[in-house]
CSV table of C-alpha atoms and ligand atoms in Angstrom, one decimal:
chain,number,residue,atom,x,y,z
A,1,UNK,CA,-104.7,-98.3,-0.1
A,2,UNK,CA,-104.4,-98.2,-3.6
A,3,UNK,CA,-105.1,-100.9,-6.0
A,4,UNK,CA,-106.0,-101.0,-9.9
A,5,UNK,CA,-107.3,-104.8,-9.8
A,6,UNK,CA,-110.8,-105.7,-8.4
A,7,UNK,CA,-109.7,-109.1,-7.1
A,8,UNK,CA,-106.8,-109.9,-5.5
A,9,UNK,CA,-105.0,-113.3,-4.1
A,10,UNK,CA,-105.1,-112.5,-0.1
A,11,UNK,CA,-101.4,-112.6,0.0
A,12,UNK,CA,-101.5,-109.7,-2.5
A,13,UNK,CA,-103.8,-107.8,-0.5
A,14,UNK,CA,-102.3,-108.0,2.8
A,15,UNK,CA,-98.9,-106.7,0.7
A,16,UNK,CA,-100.5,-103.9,-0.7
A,17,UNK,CA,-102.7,-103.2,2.6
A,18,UNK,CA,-99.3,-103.1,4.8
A,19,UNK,CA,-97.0,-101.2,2.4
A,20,UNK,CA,-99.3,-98.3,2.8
A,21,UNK,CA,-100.2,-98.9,6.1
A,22,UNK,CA,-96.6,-98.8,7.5
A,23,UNK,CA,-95.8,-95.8,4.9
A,24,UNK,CA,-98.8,-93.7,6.0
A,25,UNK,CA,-99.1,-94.5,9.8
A,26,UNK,CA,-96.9,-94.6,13.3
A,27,UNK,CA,-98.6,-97.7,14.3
A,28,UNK,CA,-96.6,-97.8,17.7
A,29,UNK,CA,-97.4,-96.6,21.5
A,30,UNK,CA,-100.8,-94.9,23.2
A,31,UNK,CA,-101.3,-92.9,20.0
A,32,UNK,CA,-101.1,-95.9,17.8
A,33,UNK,CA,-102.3,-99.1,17.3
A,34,UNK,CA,-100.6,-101.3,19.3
A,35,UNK,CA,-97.7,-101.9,21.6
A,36,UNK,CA,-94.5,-103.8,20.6
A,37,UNK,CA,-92.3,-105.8,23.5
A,38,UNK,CA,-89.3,-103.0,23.0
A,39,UNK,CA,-92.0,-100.3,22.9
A,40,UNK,CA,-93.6,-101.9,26.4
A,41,UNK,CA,-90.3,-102.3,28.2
A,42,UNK,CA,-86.5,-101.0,27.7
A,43,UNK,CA,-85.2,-104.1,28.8
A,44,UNK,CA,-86.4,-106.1,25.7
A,45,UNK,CA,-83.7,-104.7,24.1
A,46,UNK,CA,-80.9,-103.9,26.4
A,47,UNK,CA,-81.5,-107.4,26.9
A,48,UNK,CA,-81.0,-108.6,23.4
A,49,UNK,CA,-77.9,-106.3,23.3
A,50,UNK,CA,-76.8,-108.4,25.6
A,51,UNK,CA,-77.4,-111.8,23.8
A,52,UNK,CA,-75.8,-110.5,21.0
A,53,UNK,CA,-72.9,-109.4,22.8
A,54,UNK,CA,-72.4,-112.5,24.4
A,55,UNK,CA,-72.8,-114.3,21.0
A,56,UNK,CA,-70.0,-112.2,19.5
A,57,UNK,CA,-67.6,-113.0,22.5
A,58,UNK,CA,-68.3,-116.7,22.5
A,59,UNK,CA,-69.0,-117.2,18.7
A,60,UNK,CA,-67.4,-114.6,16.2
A,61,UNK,CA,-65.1,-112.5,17.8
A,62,UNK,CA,-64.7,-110.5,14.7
A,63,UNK,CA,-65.6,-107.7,12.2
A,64,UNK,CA,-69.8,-108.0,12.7
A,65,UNK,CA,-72.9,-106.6,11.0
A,66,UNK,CA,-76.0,-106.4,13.2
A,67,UNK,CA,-78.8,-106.1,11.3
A,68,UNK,CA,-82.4,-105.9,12.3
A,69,UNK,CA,-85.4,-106.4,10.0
A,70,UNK,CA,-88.6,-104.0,10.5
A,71,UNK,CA,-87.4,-102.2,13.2
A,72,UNK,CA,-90.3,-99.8,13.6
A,73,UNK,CA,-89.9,-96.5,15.4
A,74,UNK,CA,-85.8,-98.0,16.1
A,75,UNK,CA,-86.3,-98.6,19.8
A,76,UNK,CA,-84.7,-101.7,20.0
A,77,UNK,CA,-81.8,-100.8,18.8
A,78,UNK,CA,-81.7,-97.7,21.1
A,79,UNK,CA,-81.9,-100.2,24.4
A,80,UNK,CA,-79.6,-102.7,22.6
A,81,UNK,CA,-76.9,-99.6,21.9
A,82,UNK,CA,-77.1,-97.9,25.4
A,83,UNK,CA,-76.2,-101.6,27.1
A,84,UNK,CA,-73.9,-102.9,25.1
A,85,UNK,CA,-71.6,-100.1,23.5
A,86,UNK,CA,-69.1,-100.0,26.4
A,87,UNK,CA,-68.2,-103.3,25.4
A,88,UNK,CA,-68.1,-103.0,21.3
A,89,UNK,CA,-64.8,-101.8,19.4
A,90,UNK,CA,-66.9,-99.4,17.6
A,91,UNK,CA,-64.3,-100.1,14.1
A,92,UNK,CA,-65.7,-103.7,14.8
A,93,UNK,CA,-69.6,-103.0,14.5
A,94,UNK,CA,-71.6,-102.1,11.9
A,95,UNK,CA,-75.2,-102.0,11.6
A,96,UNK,CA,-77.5,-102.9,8.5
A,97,UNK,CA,-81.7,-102.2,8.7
A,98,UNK,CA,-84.3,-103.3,6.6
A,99,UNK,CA,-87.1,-101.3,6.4
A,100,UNK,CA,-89.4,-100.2,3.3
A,101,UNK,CA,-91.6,-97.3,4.8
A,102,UNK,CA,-90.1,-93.8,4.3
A,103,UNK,CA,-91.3,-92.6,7.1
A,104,UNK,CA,-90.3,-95.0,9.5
A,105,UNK,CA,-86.9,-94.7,8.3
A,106,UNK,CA,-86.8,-90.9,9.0
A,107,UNK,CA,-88.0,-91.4,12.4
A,108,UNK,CA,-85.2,-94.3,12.7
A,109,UNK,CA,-82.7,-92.4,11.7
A,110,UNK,CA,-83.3,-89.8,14.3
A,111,UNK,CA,-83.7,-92.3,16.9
A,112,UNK,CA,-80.6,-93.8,15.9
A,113,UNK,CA,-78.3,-91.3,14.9
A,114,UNK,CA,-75.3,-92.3,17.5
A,115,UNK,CA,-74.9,-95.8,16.3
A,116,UNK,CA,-71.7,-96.3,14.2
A,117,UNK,CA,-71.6,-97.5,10.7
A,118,UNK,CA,-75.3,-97.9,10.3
A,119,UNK,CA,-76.9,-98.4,7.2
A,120,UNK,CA,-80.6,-98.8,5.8
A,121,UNK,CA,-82.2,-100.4,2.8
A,122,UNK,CA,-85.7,-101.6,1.4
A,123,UNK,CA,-83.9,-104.5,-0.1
A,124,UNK,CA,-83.5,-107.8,1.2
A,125,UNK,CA,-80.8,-108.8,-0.8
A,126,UNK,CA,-78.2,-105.9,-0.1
A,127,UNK,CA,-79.3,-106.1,3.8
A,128,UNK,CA,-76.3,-108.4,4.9
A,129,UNK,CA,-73.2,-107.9,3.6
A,130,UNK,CA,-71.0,-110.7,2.8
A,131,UNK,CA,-67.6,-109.8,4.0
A,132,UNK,CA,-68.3,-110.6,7.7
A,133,UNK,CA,-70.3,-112.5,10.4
A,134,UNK,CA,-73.9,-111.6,11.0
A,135,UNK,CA,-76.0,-111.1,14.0
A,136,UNK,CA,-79.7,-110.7,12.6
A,137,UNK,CA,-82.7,-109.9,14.6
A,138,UNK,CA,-86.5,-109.4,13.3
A,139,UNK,CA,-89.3,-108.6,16.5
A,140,UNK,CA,-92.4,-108.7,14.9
A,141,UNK,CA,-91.4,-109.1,11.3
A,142,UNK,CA,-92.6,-112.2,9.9
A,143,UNK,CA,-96.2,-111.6,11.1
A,144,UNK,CA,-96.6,-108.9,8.9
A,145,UNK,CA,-95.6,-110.4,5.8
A,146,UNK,CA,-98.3,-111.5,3.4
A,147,UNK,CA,-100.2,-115.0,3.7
A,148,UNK,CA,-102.0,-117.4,1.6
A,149,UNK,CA,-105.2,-119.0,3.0
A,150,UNK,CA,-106.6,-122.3,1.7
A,151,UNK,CA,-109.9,-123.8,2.4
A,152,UNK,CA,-111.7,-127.4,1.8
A,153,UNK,CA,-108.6,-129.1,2.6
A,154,UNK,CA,-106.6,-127.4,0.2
A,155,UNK,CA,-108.7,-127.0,-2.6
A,156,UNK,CA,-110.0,-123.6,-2.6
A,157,UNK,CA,-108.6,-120.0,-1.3
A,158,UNK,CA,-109.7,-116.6,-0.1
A,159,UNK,CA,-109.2,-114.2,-2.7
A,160,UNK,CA,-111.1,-110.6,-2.0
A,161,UNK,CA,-113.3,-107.9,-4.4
A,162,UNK,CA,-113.2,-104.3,-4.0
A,163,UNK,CA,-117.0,-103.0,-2.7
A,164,UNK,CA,-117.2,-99.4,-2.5
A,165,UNK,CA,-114.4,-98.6,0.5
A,166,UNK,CA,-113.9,-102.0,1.9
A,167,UNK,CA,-113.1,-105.3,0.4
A,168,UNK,CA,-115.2,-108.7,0.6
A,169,UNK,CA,-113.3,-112.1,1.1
A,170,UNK,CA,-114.6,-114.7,-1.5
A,171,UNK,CA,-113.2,-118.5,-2.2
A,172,UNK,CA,-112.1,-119.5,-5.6
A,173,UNK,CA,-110.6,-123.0,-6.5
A,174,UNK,CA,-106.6,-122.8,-5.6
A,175,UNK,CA,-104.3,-122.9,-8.6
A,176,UNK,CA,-101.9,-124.5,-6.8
A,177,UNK,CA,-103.7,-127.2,-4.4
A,178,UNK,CA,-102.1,-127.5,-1.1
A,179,UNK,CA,-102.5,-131.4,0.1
A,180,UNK,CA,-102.7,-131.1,4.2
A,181,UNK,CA,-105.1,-132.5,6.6
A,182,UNK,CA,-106.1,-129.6,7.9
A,183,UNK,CA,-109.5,-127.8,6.5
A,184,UNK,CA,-107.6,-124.6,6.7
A,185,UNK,CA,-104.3,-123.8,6.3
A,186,UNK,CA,-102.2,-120.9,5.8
A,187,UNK,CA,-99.0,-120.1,4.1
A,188,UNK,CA,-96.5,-117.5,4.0
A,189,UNK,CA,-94.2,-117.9,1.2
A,190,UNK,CA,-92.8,-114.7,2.0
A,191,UNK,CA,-91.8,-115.7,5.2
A,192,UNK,CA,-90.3,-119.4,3.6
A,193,UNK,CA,-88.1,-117.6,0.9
A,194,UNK,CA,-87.2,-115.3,3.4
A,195,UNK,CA,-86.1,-118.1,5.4
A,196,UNK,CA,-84.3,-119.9,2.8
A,197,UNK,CA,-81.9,-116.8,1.8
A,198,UNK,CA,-81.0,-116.3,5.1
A,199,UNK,CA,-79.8,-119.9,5.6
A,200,UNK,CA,-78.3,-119.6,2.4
A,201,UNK,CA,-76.6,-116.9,3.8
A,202,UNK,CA,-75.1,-119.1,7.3
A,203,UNK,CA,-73.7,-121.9,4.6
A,204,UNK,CA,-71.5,-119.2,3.2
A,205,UNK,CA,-70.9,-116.9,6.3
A,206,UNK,CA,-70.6,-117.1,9.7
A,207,UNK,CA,-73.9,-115.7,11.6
A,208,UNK,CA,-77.2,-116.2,13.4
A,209,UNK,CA,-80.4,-115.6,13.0
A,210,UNK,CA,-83.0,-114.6,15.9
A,211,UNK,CA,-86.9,-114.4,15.2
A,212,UNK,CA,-89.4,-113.3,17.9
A,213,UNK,CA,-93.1,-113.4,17.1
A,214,UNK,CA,-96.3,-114.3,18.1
A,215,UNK,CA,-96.6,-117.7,16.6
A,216,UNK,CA,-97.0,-121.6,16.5
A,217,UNK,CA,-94.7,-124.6,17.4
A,218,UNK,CA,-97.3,-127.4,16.6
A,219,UNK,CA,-98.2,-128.4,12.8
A,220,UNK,CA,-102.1,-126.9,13.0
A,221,UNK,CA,-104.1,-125.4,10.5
A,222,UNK,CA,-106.6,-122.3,11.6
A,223,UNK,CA,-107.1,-119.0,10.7
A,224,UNK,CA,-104.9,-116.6,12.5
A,225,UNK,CA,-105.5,-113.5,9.8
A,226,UNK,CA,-105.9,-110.5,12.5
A,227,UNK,CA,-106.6,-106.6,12.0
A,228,UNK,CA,-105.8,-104.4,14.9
A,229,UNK,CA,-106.4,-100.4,14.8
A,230,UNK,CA,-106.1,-98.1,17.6
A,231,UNK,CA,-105.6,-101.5,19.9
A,232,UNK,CA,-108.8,-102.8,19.2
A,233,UNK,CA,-109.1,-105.8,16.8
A,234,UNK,CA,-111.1,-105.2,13.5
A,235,UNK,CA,-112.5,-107.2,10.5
A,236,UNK,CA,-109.5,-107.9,8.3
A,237,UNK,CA,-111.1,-106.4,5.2
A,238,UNK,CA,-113.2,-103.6,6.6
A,239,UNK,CA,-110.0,-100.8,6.6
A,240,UNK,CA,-108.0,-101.7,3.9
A,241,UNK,CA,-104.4,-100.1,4.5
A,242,UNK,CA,-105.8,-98.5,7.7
A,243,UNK,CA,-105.1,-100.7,10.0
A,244,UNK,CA,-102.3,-103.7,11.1
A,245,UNK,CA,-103.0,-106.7,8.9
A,246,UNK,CA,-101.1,-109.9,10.7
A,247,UNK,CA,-100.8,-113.5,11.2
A,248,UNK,CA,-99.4,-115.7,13.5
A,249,UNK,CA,-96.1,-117.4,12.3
A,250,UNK,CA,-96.1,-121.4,11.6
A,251,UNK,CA,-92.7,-121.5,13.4
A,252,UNK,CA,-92.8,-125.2,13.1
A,253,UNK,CA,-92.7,-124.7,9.0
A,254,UNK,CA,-90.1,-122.3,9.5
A,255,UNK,CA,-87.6,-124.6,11.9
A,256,UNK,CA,-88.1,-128.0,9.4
A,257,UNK,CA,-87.2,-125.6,6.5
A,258,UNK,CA,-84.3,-124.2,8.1
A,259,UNK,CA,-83.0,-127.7,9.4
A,260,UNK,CA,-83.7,-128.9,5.3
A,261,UNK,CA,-81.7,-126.1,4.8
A,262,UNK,CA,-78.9,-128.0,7.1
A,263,UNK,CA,-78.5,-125.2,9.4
A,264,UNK,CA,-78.9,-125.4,13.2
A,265,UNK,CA,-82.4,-124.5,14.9
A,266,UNK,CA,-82.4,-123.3,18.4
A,267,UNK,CA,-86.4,-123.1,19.9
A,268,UNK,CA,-88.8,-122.6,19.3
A,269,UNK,CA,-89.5,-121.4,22.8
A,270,UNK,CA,-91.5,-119.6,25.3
A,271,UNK,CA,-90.8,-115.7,24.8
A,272,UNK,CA,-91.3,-115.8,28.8
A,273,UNK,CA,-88.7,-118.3,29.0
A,274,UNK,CA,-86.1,-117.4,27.0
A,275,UNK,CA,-86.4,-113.4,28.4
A,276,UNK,CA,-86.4,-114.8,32.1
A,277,UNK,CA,-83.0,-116.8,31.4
A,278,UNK,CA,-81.6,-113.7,30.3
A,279,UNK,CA,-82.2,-112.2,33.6
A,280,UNK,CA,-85.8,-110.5,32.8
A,281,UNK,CA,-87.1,-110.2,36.1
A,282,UNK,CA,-84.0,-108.8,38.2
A,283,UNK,CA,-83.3,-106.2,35.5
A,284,UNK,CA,-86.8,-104.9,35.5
A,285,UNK,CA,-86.7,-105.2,39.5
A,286,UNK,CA,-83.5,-102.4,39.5
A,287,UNK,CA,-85.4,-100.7,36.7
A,288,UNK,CA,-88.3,-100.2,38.2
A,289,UNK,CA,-86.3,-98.4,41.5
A,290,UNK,CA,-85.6,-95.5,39.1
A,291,UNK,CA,-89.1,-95.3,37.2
A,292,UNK,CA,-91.5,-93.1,37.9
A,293,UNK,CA,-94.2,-95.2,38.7
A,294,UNK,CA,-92.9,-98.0,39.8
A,295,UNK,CA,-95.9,-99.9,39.7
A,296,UNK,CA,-97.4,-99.1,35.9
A,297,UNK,CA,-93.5,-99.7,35.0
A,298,UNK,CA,-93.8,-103.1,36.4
A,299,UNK,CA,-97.2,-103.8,34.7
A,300,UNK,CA,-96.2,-103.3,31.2
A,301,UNK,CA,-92.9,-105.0,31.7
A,302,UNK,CA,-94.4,-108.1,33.0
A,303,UNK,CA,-96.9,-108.5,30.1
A,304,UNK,CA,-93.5,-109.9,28.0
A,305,UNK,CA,-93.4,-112.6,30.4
A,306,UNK,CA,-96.7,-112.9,31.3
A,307,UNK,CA,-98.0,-116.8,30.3
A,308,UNK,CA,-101.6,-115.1,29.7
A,309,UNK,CA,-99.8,-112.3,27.8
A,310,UNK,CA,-97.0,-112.4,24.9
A,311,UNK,CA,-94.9,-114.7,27.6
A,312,UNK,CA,-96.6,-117.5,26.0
A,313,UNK,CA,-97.9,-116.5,23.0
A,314,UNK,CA,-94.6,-115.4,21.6
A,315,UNK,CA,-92.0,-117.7,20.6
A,316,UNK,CA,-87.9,-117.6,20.2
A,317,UNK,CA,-86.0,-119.0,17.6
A,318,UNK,CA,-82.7,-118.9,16.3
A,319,UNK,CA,-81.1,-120.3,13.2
A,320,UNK,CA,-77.2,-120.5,13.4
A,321,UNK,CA,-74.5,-121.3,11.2
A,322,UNK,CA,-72.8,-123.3,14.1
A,323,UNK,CA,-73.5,-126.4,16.4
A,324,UNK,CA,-72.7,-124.4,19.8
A,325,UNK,CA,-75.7,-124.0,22.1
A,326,UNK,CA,-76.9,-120.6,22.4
A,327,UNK,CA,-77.3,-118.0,25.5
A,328,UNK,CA,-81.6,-117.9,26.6
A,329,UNK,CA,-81.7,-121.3,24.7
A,330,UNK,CA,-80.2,-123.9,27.3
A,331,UNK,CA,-83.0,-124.9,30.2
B,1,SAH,N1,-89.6,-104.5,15.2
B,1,SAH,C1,-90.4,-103.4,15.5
B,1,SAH,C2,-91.5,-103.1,14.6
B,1,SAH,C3,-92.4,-104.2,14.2
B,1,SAH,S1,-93.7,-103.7,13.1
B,1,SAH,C4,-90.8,-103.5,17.0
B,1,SAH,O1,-90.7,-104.6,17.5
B,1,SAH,O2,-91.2,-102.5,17.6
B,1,SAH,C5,-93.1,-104.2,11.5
B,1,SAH,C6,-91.9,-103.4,10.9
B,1,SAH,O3,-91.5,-104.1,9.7
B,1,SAH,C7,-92.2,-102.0,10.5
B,1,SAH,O4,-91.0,-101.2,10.7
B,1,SAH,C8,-92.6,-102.1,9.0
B,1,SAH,O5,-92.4,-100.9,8.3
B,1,SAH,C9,-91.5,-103.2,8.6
B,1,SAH,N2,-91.9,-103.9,7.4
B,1,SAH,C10,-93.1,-104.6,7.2
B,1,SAH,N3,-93.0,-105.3,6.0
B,1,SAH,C11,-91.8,-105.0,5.5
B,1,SAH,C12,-91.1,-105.5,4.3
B,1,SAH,N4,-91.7,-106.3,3.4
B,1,SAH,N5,-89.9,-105.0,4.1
B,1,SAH,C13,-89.2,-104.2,5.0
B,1,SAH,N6,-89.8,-103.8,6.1
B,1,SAH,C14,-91.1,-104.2,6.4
């Protein structure tokens, strides 16, 4: 990671750290650093395929864009394609990714070569077009965007200083004082303004919005800033663009902000909830009949809905431009 400043703001850190991490690594799988739910198990995303699908029939019914945010090495997409695209008019779908590493695009774009009309960018703001309904989904996305962390109630924040090869976190007064009752409490304005244009985007078009991450419901404070490099967890500031810089998403934050926003929140809930009500289990039964090892096929799949795994520590929500309740939602 390269940086000409000394000091930087945390959030400015983490940015830089994870640009050059996600440009300079393949975080994903044995050889990587860590495991992602579509990357555990094929039917995380034939099973969002699904959702989607079932969305469009009951919901839109039209001309869609299905866009996905950070979609790492494109295996989501992959699943989501091979169960659904029997049912799409292929003239009907198009698909839009966001992603800013280069090289994750390239490997993307192989993966992903037999989906029609799909299109990438690095920018936000030409990711959903405007001329139709939108069915966005982002796995893992909002944890990697860049945090603020305040201290002392508010009044001061981490900042770090460059010492040789690693960087050392430090607390300086906050320019901006965050009042909260909480003696630490972290931010992401990334993930807020991220938030905000896309429920900009469902007041002027039809379209919803589904975010899966490891995360919060409750309003707490904490420190949730994690490292992980080859699936180990490390010191946040010890390997600075060398290794997955996260933290866990406030979804309560994001669902009052969206509901400000008047749009409708659906969650946030269990990820073990929400998968088993798409029919989780009996898919990865008949899946496991054709796997090679049954019983290492049925481990990893089960750690998605595992309540000591990312069953409970991942949440569900979606943001819609409509009132109707949602497939995976309803109890
Ligand atoms: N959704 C995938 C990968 C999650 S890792 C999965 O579940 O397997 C995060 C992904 O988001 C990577 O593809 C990374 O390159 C991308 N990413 C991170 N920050 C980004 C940003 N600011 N803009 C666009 N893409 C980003």
């Amino acid at each position: 990671m390269i940086s000409p400043k000394t000091e930087l703001r945390l959030d400015e850190y983490m940015r830089l750290s994870n640009a050059y991490y996600y440009a300079h690594r393949n975080p994903f799988g044995a050889s990587g650093d860590f495991y992602t739910s579509p990357e555990l198990c094929q039917a995380f995303g034939e099973l969002i395929g699904l959702w989607a699908y079932q969305v469009w029939e009951t919901q839109i019914k039209e001309s869609v864009t299905i866009v996905e945010l950070g979609p790492g090495r494109g295996t989501l997409l992959s699943d989501f394609w091979r169960a659904t695209q029997n049912y799409w008019c292929p003239t009907q779908i198009q698909f839009s990714l966001l992603e800013s590493s280069p090289s994750l695009t390239q490997i993307q774009q192989k993966m992903l070569s037999n989906l029609p009309n799909c299109h990438w960018t690095s920018d936000i703001q030409k990711t959903i077009p405007s001329d139709r309904p939108f069915i966005l989904i982002a796995n893992e996305f909002l944890d990697a965007l860049p945090i603020r962390q305040f201290h002392e109630n508010g009044t001061k924040e981490i900042w770090v200083k460059k010492n040789e090869q690693t960087w050392i976190p430090f607390l300086q007064e906050a320019g901006d004082r965050k009042s909260n009752d909480h003696p630490i409490l972290e931010c992401n304005e990334e993930a807020e303004a991220l938030i905000k244009f896309l429920c900009a985007k469902l007041k002027n078009q039809k379209g919803i919005v589904l975010l899966i991450d490891y995360g919060y419901v409750e309003n707490k404070g904490g420190d949730s800033l994690q490292a992980i490099r080859n699936h180990q967890f490390v010191p946040p500031f010890s390997f600075p663009g060398e290794a997955d810089l996260t933290a866990h998403v406030n979804f309560y934050a994001l669902s009052l902000l969206a509901q400000k926003q008047n749009c409708f929140v659906h969650g946030p809930i269990l990820q073990a909830a929400f998968l088993n009500r798409l029919g989780f289990s009996e898919r990865i039964q008949f899946l496991s009949q054709k796997a090679k090892n049954p019983h290492s096929f049925l481990r990893s799949a089960r750690c998605l809905v595992d309540p000591t795994a990312m069953g409970a520590l991942f949440k569900v929500m979606a943001i819609s431009s409509f009132h109707n309740e949602l497939p995976g939602f309803a109890p």
